[in-house]
PDB file of C-alpha atoms in Angstrom:
ATOM      1  CA  MET P  21       0.000   0.000   0.000  1.00  0.00           C
ATOM      2  CA  LYS P  22       1.269   3.451  -0.862  1.00  0.00           C
ATOM      3  CA  LYS P  23       2.456   5.445   2.060  1.00  0.00           C
ATOM      4  CA  VAL P  24       0.692   8.718   2.591  1.00  0.00           C
ATOM      5  CA  VAL P  25       3.143  11.392   3.677  1.00  0.00           C
ATOM      6  CA  LEU P  26       1.696  14.607   5.033  1.00  0.00           C
ATOM      7  CA  LEU P  27       3.945  17.499   4.059  1.00  0.00           C
ATOM      8  CA  LEU P  28       3.166  20.090   6.695  1.00  0.00           C
ATOM      9  CA  GLY P  29       5.042  22.974   5.150  1.00  0.00           C
ATOM     10  CA  LEU P  30       3.409  25.448   7.475  1.00  0.00           C
ATOM     11  CA  CYS P  31       5.406  24.638  10.591  1.00  0.00           C
ATOM     12  CA  PHE P  32       7.443  27.809  10.799  1.00  0.00           C
ATOM     13  CA  THR P  33       7.654  30.725  13.204  1.00  0.00           C
ATOM     14  CA  TYR P  34       5.108  33.327  12.212  1.00  0.00           C
ATOM     15  CA  SER P  35       4.917  36.715  13.918  1.00  0.00           C
ATOM     16  CA  PRO P  36       2.192  38.674  12.137  1.00  0.00           C
ATOM     17  CA  LEU P  37       1.877  42.393  12.712  1.00  0.00           C
ATOM     18  CA  LEU P  38       4.421  42.488  15.529  1.00  0.00           C
ATOM     19  CA  ALA P  39       5.892  45.559  13.887  1.00  0.00           C
ATOM     20  CA  PHE P  40       2.442  47.085  13.670  1.00  0.00           C
ATOM     21  CA  THR P  41       3.578  50.380  12.209  1.00  0.00           C
ATOM     22  CA  ASP P  42       5.745  48.740   9.548  1.00  0.00           C
ATOM     23  CA  GLY P  43       3.115  48.693   6.812  1.00  0.00           C
ATOM     24  CA  PRO P  44       5.114  47.305   3.843  1.00  0.00           C
ATOM     25  CA  ALA P  45       6.757  44.567   5.930  1.00  0.00           C
ATOM     26  CA  GLN P  46       3.394  43.660   7.410  1.00  0.00           C
ATOM     27  CA  VAL P  47       1.835  43.285   3.959  1.00  0.00           C
ATOM     28  CA  GLN P  48       4.777  41.203   2.724  1.00  0.00           C
ATOM     29  CA  ARG P  49       4.664  38.953   5.780  1.00  0.00           C
ATOM     30  CA  HIS P  50       0.945  38.398   5.399  1.00  0.00           C
ATOM     31  CA  ALA P  51       1.285  37.633   1.681  1.00  0.00           C
ATOM     32  CA  GLN P  52       3.993  35.069   2.464  1.00  0.00           C
ATOM     33  CA  PHE P  53       1.766  33.433   5.051  1.00  0.00           C
ATOM     34  CA  LEU P  54      -1.121  33.176   2.594  1.00  0.00           C
ATOM     35  CA  GLU P  55       1.234  31.594   0.051  1.00  0.00           C
ATOM     36  CA  TYR P  56       2.120  28.908   2.613  1.00  0.00           C
ATOM     37  CA  LEU P  57      -1.575  28.272   3.173  1.00  0.00           C
ATOM     38  CA  LYS P  58      -2.170  27.987  -0.560  1.00  0.00           C
ATOM     39  CA  ARG P  59       0.680  25.497  -0.958  1.00  0.00           C
ATOM     40  CA  TRP P  60      -0.584  23.371   1.925  1.00  0.00           C
ATOM     41  CA  ASN P  61      -4.124  23.324   0.544  1.00  0.00           C
ATOM     42  CA  GLU P  62      -2.723  21.981  -2.737  1.00  0.00           C
ATOM     43  CA  GLN P  63      -0.844  19.292  -0.798  1.00  0.00           C
ATOM     44  CA  PHE P  64      -4.010  18.481   1.136  1.00  0.00           C
ATOM     45  CA  LYS P  65      -5.945  17.762  -2.070  1.00  0.00           C
ATOM     46  CA  PHE P  66      -3.080  15.576  -3.286  1.00  0.00           C
ATOM     47  CA  HIS P  67      -3.074  13.522  -0.080  1.00  0.00           C
ATOM     48  CA  GLN P  68      -6.847  13.145  -0.193  1.00  0.00           C
ATOM     49  CA  LYS P  69      -6.451  11.456  -3.579  1.00  0.00           C
ATOM     50  CA  GLN P  70      -3.699   9.232  -2.180  1.00  0.00           C
ATOM     51  CA  ILE P  71      -5.941   8.065   0.656  1.00  0.00           C
ATOM     52  CA  GLU P  72      -8.707   7.222  -1.818  1.00  0.00           C
ATOM     53  CA  SER P  73      -6.155   5.238  -3.815  1.00  0.00           C
ATOM     54  CA  ALA P  74      -5.045   3.475  -0.613  1.00  0.00           C
ATOM     55  CA  LYS P  75      -8.657   2.510   0.116  1.00  0.00           C
ATOM     56  CA  GLU P  76      -8.956   0.928  -3.328  1.00  0.00           C
ATOM     57  CA  GLN P  77      -5.786  -1.078  -2.695  1.00  0.00           C
ATOM     58  CA  LEU P  78      -7.165  -2.116   0.687  1.00  0.00           C
ATOM     59  CA  LYS P  79     -10.276  -3.490  -1.019  1.00  0.00           C
ATOM     60  CA  SER P  80      -8.045  -5.645  -3.189  1.00  0.00           C
ATOM     61  CA  LEU P  81      -5.902  -6.733  -0.242  1.00  0.00           C
ATOM     62  CA  THR P  82      -8.813  -7.738   2.004  1.00  0.00           C
ATOM     63  CA  GLY P  83     -11.177  -8.945  -0.696  1.00  0.00           C
ATOM     64  CA  VAL P  84     -13.868  -6.664   0.769  1.00  0.00           C
ATOM     65  CA  ARG P  85     -15.366  -4.283  -1.779  1.00  0.00           C
ATOM     66  CA  ASP P  86     -17.345  -2.199   0.706  1.00  0.00           C
ATOM     67  CA  ILE P  87     -14.421  -1.338   2.986  1.00  0.00           C
ATOM     68  CA  GLU P  88     -16.129   1.942   3.997  1.00  0.00           C
ATOM     69  CA  THR P  89     -18.893  -0.067   5.681  1.00  0.00           C
ATOM     70  CA  VAL P  90     -16.306  -1.986   7.700  1.00  0.00           C
ATOM     71  CA  LEU P  91     -14.683   1.258   8.853  1.00  0.00           C
ATOM     72  CA  SER P  92     -18.064   2.776   9.732  1.00  0.00           C
ATOM     73  CA  GLU P  93     -19.004  -0.259  11.823  1.00  0.00           C
ATOM     74  CA  ILE P  94     -15.694  -0.106  13.693  1.00  0.00           C
ATOM     75  CA  LYS P  95     -16.229   3.589  14.428  1.00  0.00           C
ATOM     76  CA  ARG P  96     -19.692   2.862  15.861  1.00  0.00           C
ATOM     77  CA  VAL P  97     -18.289   0.338  18.326  1.00  0.00           C
ATOM     78  CA  LYS P  98     -17.506   2.084  21.614  1.00  0.00           C
ATOM     79  CA  GLY P  99     -13.728   2.217  21.864  1.00  0.00           C
ATOM     80  CA  GLY P 100     -13.327   0.168  18.678  1.00  0.00           C
ATOM     81  CA  PHE P 101     -11.807   2.966  16.644  1.00  0.00           C
ATOM     82  CA  GLU P 102      -9.337   3.946  19.367  1.00  0.00           C
ATOM     83  CA  SER P 103      -8.525   0.302  20.084  1.00  0.00           C
ATOM     84  CA  LEU P 104      -7.712  -0.348  16.431  1.00  0.00           C
ATOM     85  CA  ILE P 105      -5.365   2.635  16.271  1.00  0.00           C
ATOM     86  CA  ASP P 106      -3.706   1.526  19.527  1.00  0.00           C
ATOM     87  CA  GLU P 107      -3.099  -1.919  18.053  1.00  0.00           C
ATOM     88  CA  VAL P 108      -1.432  -0.353  15.010  1.00  0.00           C
ATOM     89  CA  SER P 109       1.185   1.207  17.290  1.00  0.00           C
ATOM     90  CA  ASN P 110       1.887  -2.171  18.963  1.00  0.00           C
ATOM     91  CA  VAL P 111       3.251  -3.963  15.905  1.00  0.00           C
ATOM     92  CA  ASP P 112       4.981  -6.801  17.806  1.00  0.00           C
ATOM     93  CA  ASN P 113       1.753  -7.917  19.471  1.00  0.00           C
ATOM     94  CA  LEU P 114      -0.180  -7.377  16.259  1.00  0.00           C
ATOM     95  CA  LEU P 115       2.003  -9.718  14.195  1.00  0.00           C
ATOM     96  CA  ASP P 116       2.131 -12.287  16.983  1.00  0.00           C
ATOM     97  CA  GLN P 117      -1.591 -12.411  17.805  1.00  0.00           C
ATOM     98  CA  GLY P 118      -3.283 -11.454  14.532  1.00  0.00           C
ATOM     99  CA  PHE P 119      -7.033 -10.988  15.008  1.00  0.00           C
ATOM    100  CA  GLY P 120      -6.536 -12.174  18.587  1.00  0.00           C
ATOM    101  CA  SER P 121      -5.108  -8.738  19.394  1.00  0.00           C
ATOM    102  CA  LEU P 122      -8.447  -7.072  18.614  1.00  0.00           C
ATOM    103  CA  ASP P 123     -11.262  -6.455  21.061  1.00  0.00           C
ATOM    104  CA  PRO P 124     -14.097  -9.025  20.600  1.00  0.00           C
ATOM    105  CA  LYS P 125     -16.557  -6.639  18.909  1.00  0.00           C
ATOM    106  CA  THR P 126     -14.028  -5.387  16.352  1.00  0.00           C
ATOM    107  CA  ARG P 127     -12.860  -8.950  15.723  1.00  0.00           C
ATOM    108  CA  ARG P 128     -16.439 -10.007  14.968  1.00  0.00           C
ATOM    109  CA  ILE P 129     -16.743  -7.174  12.438  1.00  0.00           C
ATOM    110  CA  PHE P 130     -13.608  -8.402  10.672  1.00  0.00           C
ATOM    111  CA  GLN P 131     -14.882 -11.978  10.639  1.00  0.00           C
ATOM    112  CA  ARG P 132     -18.404 -11.037   9.533  1.00  0.00           C
ATOM    113  CA  HIS P 133     -17.041  -9.272   6.457  1.00  0.00           C
ATOM    114  CA  GLY P 134     -14.676 -12.106   5.613  1.00  0.00           C
ATOM    115  CA  ILE P 135     -11.494 -10.137   6.230  1.00  0.00           C
ATOM    116  CA  GLY P 136      -8.687 -12.644   6.571  1.00  0.00           C
ATOM    117  CA  GLN P 137     -10.246 -15.400   4.469  1.00  0.00           C
ATOM    118  CA  SER P 138      -7.307 -15.204   2.074  1.00  0.00           C
ATOM    119  CA  CYS P 139      -4.811 -15.827   4.905  1.00  0.00           C
ATOM    120  CA  PRO P 140      -3.081 -19.261   5.122  1.00  0.00           C
ATOM    121  CA  LYS P 141      -5.194 -21.862   6.920  1.00  0.00           C
ATOM    122  CA  ARG P 142      -2.717 -24.696   7.456  1.00  0.00           C
ATOM    123  CA  ASP P 143       0.054 -22.739   9.168  1.00  0.00           C
ATOM    124  CA  ASP P 144      -1.255 -20.980  12.286  1.00  0.00           C
ATOM    125  CA  ARG P 145       1.786 -18.721  12.603  1.00  0.00           C
ATOM    126  CA  LEU P 146       1.554 -17.521   9.002  1.00  0.00           C
ATOM    127  CA  LYS P 147      -2.194 -17.075   9.467  1.00  0.00           C
ATOM    128  CA  ARG P 148      -1.696 -14.796  12.476  1.00  0.00           C
ATOM    129  CA  LEU P 149       1.046 -12.901  10.654  1.00  0.00           C
ATOM    130  CA  CYS P 150      -1.277 -12.329   7.698  1.00  0.00           C
ATOM    131  CA  GLU P 151      -4.118 -11.234  10.000  1.00  0.00           C
ATOM    132  CA  GLY P 152      -1.806  -8.836  11.817  1.00  0.00           C
ATOM    133  CA  ARG P 153      -0.783  -7.192   8.572  1.00  0.00           C
ATOM    134  CA  LEU P 154      -4.420  -6.766   7.547  1.00  0.00           C
ATOM    135  CA  VAL P 155      -5.296  -5.186  10.893  1.00  0.00           C
ATOM    136  CA  PHE P 156      -2.312  -2.874  10.525  1.00  0.00           C
ATOM    137  CA  GLU P 157      -3.273  -1.776   7.013  1.00  0.00           C
ATOM    138  CA  ILE P 158      -6.851  -0.994   8.033  1.00  0.00           C
ATOM    139  CA  GLY P 159      -5.831   0.735  11.262  1.00  0.00           C
ATOM    140  CA  ASN P 160      -3.014   2.634   9.562  1.00  0.00           C
ATOM    141  CA  MET P 161      -5.291   3.946   6.835  1.00  0.00           C
ATOM    142  CA  THR P 162      -7.849   4.941   9.470  1.00  0.00           C
ATOM    143  CA  GLU P 163      -5.147   6.836  11.357  1.00  0.00           C
ATOM    144  CA  GLN P 164      -3.991   8.583   8.174  1.00  0.00           C
ATOM    145  CA  ASP P 165      -7.535   9.680   7.447  1.00  0.00           C
ATOM    146  CA  LYS P 166      -7.960  10.957  11.011  1.00  0.00           C
ATOM    147  CA  ILE P 167      -4.691  12.925  10.872  1.00  0.00           C
ATOM    148  CA  LEU P 168      -5.634  14.481   7.547  1.00  0.00           C
ATOM    149  CA  LYS P 169      -9.087  15.568   8.739  1.00  0.00           C
ATOM    150  CA  GLU P 170      -7.751  17.070  11.967  1.00  0.00           C
ATOM    151  CA  THR P 171      -5.003  18.867  10.047  1.00  0.00           C
ATOM    152  CA  GLN P 172      -7.583  20.249   7.636  1.00  0.00           C
ATOM    153  CA  GLN P 173      -9.450  21.754  10.585  1.00  0.00           C
ATOM    154  CA  LEU P 174      -6.245  23.438  11.751  1.00  0.00           C
ATOM    155  CA  ILE P 175      -5.599  24.834   8.278  1.00  0.00           C
ATOM    156  CA  GLU P 176      -9.131  26.206   8.109  1.00  0.00           C
ATOM    157  CA  LYS P 177      -8.571  27.829  11.492  1.00  0.00           C
ATOM    158  CA  LEU P 178      -5.333  29.400  10.229  1.00  0.00           C
ATOM    159  CA  ASN P 179      -7.189  30.809   7.225  1.00  0.00           C
ATOM    160  CA  ILE P 180      -9.719  32.451   9.522  1.00  0.00           C
ATOM    161  CA  LEU P 181      -6.998  33.831  11.793  1.00  0.00           C
ATOM    162  CA  ALA P 182      -5.016  35.142   8.824  1.00  0.00           C
ATOM    163  CA  GLU P 183      -8.055  37.023   7.552  1.00  0.00           C
ATOM    164  CA  GLY P 184      -8.766  38.355  11.022  1.00  0.00           C
ATOM    165  CA  SER P 185      -5.191  39.557  11.500  1.00  0.00           C
ATOM    166  CA  LYS P 186      -5.543  41.816   8.449  1.00  0.00           C
ATOM    167  CA  LYS P 187      -8.349  43.674  10.220  1.00  0.00           C
ATOM    168  CA  ALA P 188      -6.560  44.123  13.558  1.00  0.00           C
ATOM    169  CA  LYS P 189      -7.272  47.613  14.865  1.00  0.00           C
ATOM    170  CA  ASP P 190      -4.295  47.975  17.186  1.00  0.00           C
ATOM    171  CA  THR P 191      -1.110  46.289  18.396  1.00  0.00           C
ATOM    172  CA  LYS P 192      -2.871  44.367  21.196  1.00  0.00           C
ATOM    173  CA  GLU P 193      -5.367  42.783  18.813  1.00  0.00           C
ATOM    174  CA  ALA P 194      -2.552  42.002  16.371  1.00  0.00           C
ATOM    175  CA  LEU P 195      -0.586  40.259  19.125  1.00  0.00           C
ATOM    176  CA  ASP P 196      -3.661  38.242  20.098  1.00  0.00           C
ATOM    177  CA  TYR P 197      -3.896  36.968  16.536  1.00  0.00           C
ATOM    178  CA  ALA P 198      -0.158  36.247  16.485  1.00  0.00           C
ATOM    179  CA  ASN P 199      -0.454  34.142  19.645  1.00  0.00           C
ATOM    180  CA  GLN P 200      -3.423  32.185  18.280  1.00  0.00           C
ATOM    181  CA  ILE P 201      -1.630  31.549  14.984  1.00  0.00           C
ATOM    182  CA  ASN P 202       1.526  30.342  16.706  1.00  0.00           C
ATOM    183  CA  ALA P 203      -0.528  28.074  18.998  1.00  0.00           C
ATOM    184  CA  THR P 204      -2.276  26.589  15.958  1.00  0.00           C
ATOM    185  CA  LEU P 205       1.067  26.069  14.222  1.00  0.00           C
ATOM    186  CA  ALA P 206       2.271  24.194  17.310  1.00  0.00           C
ATOM    187  CA  MET P 207      -0.738  21.882  16.929  1.00  0.00           C
ATOM    188  CA  LEU P 208       0.252  21.326  13.292  1.00  0.00           C
ATOM    189  CA  GLN P 209       3.737  20.364  14.410  1.00  0.00           C
ATOM    190  CA  ALA P 210       2.190  17.860  16.825  1.00  0.00           C
ATOM    191  CA  GLN P 211       0.211  16.370  13.920  1.00  0.00           C
ATOM    192  CA  ASP P 212       3.420  16.161  11.907  1.00  0.00           C
ATOM    193  CA  MET P 213       5.144  14.266  14.733  1.00  0.00           C
ATOM    194  CA  ARG P 214       2.164  11.933  14.992  1.00  0.00           C
ATOM    195  CA  ASN P 215       2.347  11.241  11.271  1.00  0.00           C
ATOM    196  CA  ASN P 216       6.100  10.601  11.446  1.00  0.00           C
ATOM    197  CA  PHE P 217       5.492   8.022  14.181  1.00  0.00           C
ATOM    198  CA  ARG P 218       2.870   6.363  11.976  1.00  0.00           C
ATOM    199  CA  ARG P 219       5.316   6.206   9.063  1.00  0.00           C
ATOM    200  CA  GLN P 220       7.999   4.701  11.306  1.00  0.00           C
ATOM    201  CA  ASN P 221       5.539   1.970  12.273  1.00  0.00           C
ATOM    202  CA  GLU P 222       4.899   1.289   8.581  1.00  0.00           C
ATOM    203  CA  GLU P 223       8.592   0.654   8.043  1.00  0.00           C
ATOM    204  CA  ARG P 224       8.937  -1.315  11.263  1.00  0.00           C
ATOM    205  CA  ILE P 225       6.066  -3.698  10.580  1.00  0.00           C
ATOM    206  CA  GLU P 226       7.366  -4.461   7.083  1.00  0.00           C
ATOM    207  CA  LYS P 227      10.849  -5.292   8.391  1.00  0.00           C
ATOM    208  CA  LEU P 228       9.481  -7.339  11.289  1.00  0.00           C
ATOM    209  CA  ALA P 229       7.025  -9.244   9.087  1.00  0.00           C
ATOM    210  CA  ARG P 230       9.774 -10.135   6.613  1.00  0.00           C
ATOM    211  CA  LYS P 231      12.000 -11.294   9.477  1.00  0.00           C
ATOM    212  CA  ILE P 232       9.243 -13.544  10.853  1.00  0.00           C
ATOM    213  CA  GLU P 233       8.556 -14.998   7.398  1.00  0.00           C
ATOM    214  CA  VAL P 234      12.251 -15.846   6.971  1.00  0.00           C
ATOM    215  CA  GLU P 235      12.307 -17.515  10.401  1.00  0.00           C
ATOM    216  CA  ILE P 236       9.204 -19.577   9.570  1.00  0.00           C
ATOM    217  CA  ASP P 237      10.664 -20.664   6.220  1.00  0.00           C
ATOM    218  CA  PHE P 238      13.960 -21.594   7.895  1.00  0.00           C
ATOM    219  CA  LYS P 239      12.179 -23.734  10.497  1.00  0.00           C
ATOM    220  CA  LYS P 240      10.272 -25.534   7.757  1.00  0.00           C
ATOM    221  CA  LEU P 241      13.476 -26.235   5.840  1.00  0.00           C
ATOM    222  CA  THR P 242      15.234 -27.568   8.925  1.00  0.00           C
ATOM    223  CA  GLY P 243      12.209 -29.542  10.084  1.00  0.00           C
ATOM    224  CA  ASN P 244      11.727 -27.466  13.250  1.00  0.00           C
ATOM    225  CA  LYS P 245       8.108 -26.404  13.675  1.00  0.00           C
TER     226      LYS P 245
END
C-alpha cells in the first residue's frame, strides 16, 4: 500500500503584525503566510487522492469491496476505533496475535465481512502474521484519514486567523492573533510528529514481518516447527 506522507510545510515561526507600524513589511509577511496556506491546501488535495487510492488497494488486499462499511461499523463500536489505532502502534503484538489482538466486537466485524479469508489456513503462525498485517493496514489507513481531517481543521482555522489579523485595529489585537496563529502552528507540528510516528511503524512492521517470514521458512526447511 502506498504510504501517505503529510507534508506540513506550514510549521514555521510566524509573527504577524508584531511591527504594527511597519506597513510594507506587514503586507509582505501576510502575503507570504497566505502563500504557505495555498501550498498546503494543494498538498491536502493531493493527499486526499492518495488516501482514496489506498482505500482501493485495501479493497483488493482484504477482498472486501465495501471497505467503507467496515470502517463505519468499527467507528460505531464504543472504543473500537481507538482500540484499532492503539493496536497499530503495537506492531509486535499485532504480528504475533493477529485478530486475537483485537477487542471481541471489532474482531467479529472483521470476521463477519470475511477479512482474513485469504490468509493461510494450514500454518497458524503464518495465518496470524497475515491477520496482523491486515489489521495494521486498516488501522493505519484509518489513522492517516484521522490525521488528515484534523489537520484540515487546523488549516481552516489558520485561514480564519489570517483574515482576522488583516483587520486588527491595534497592536494588542494584532498580538492576540499572532499568539493564536503560533498556537495553531504548534498543533500542526504535533500532527506532523504523529504522522512521522505512523510512518515509522509502517517501516517497522514491514521489516518485522519479513523477518518472521524468513524464520518460519527456515524452520520448515530444517524440520523445526
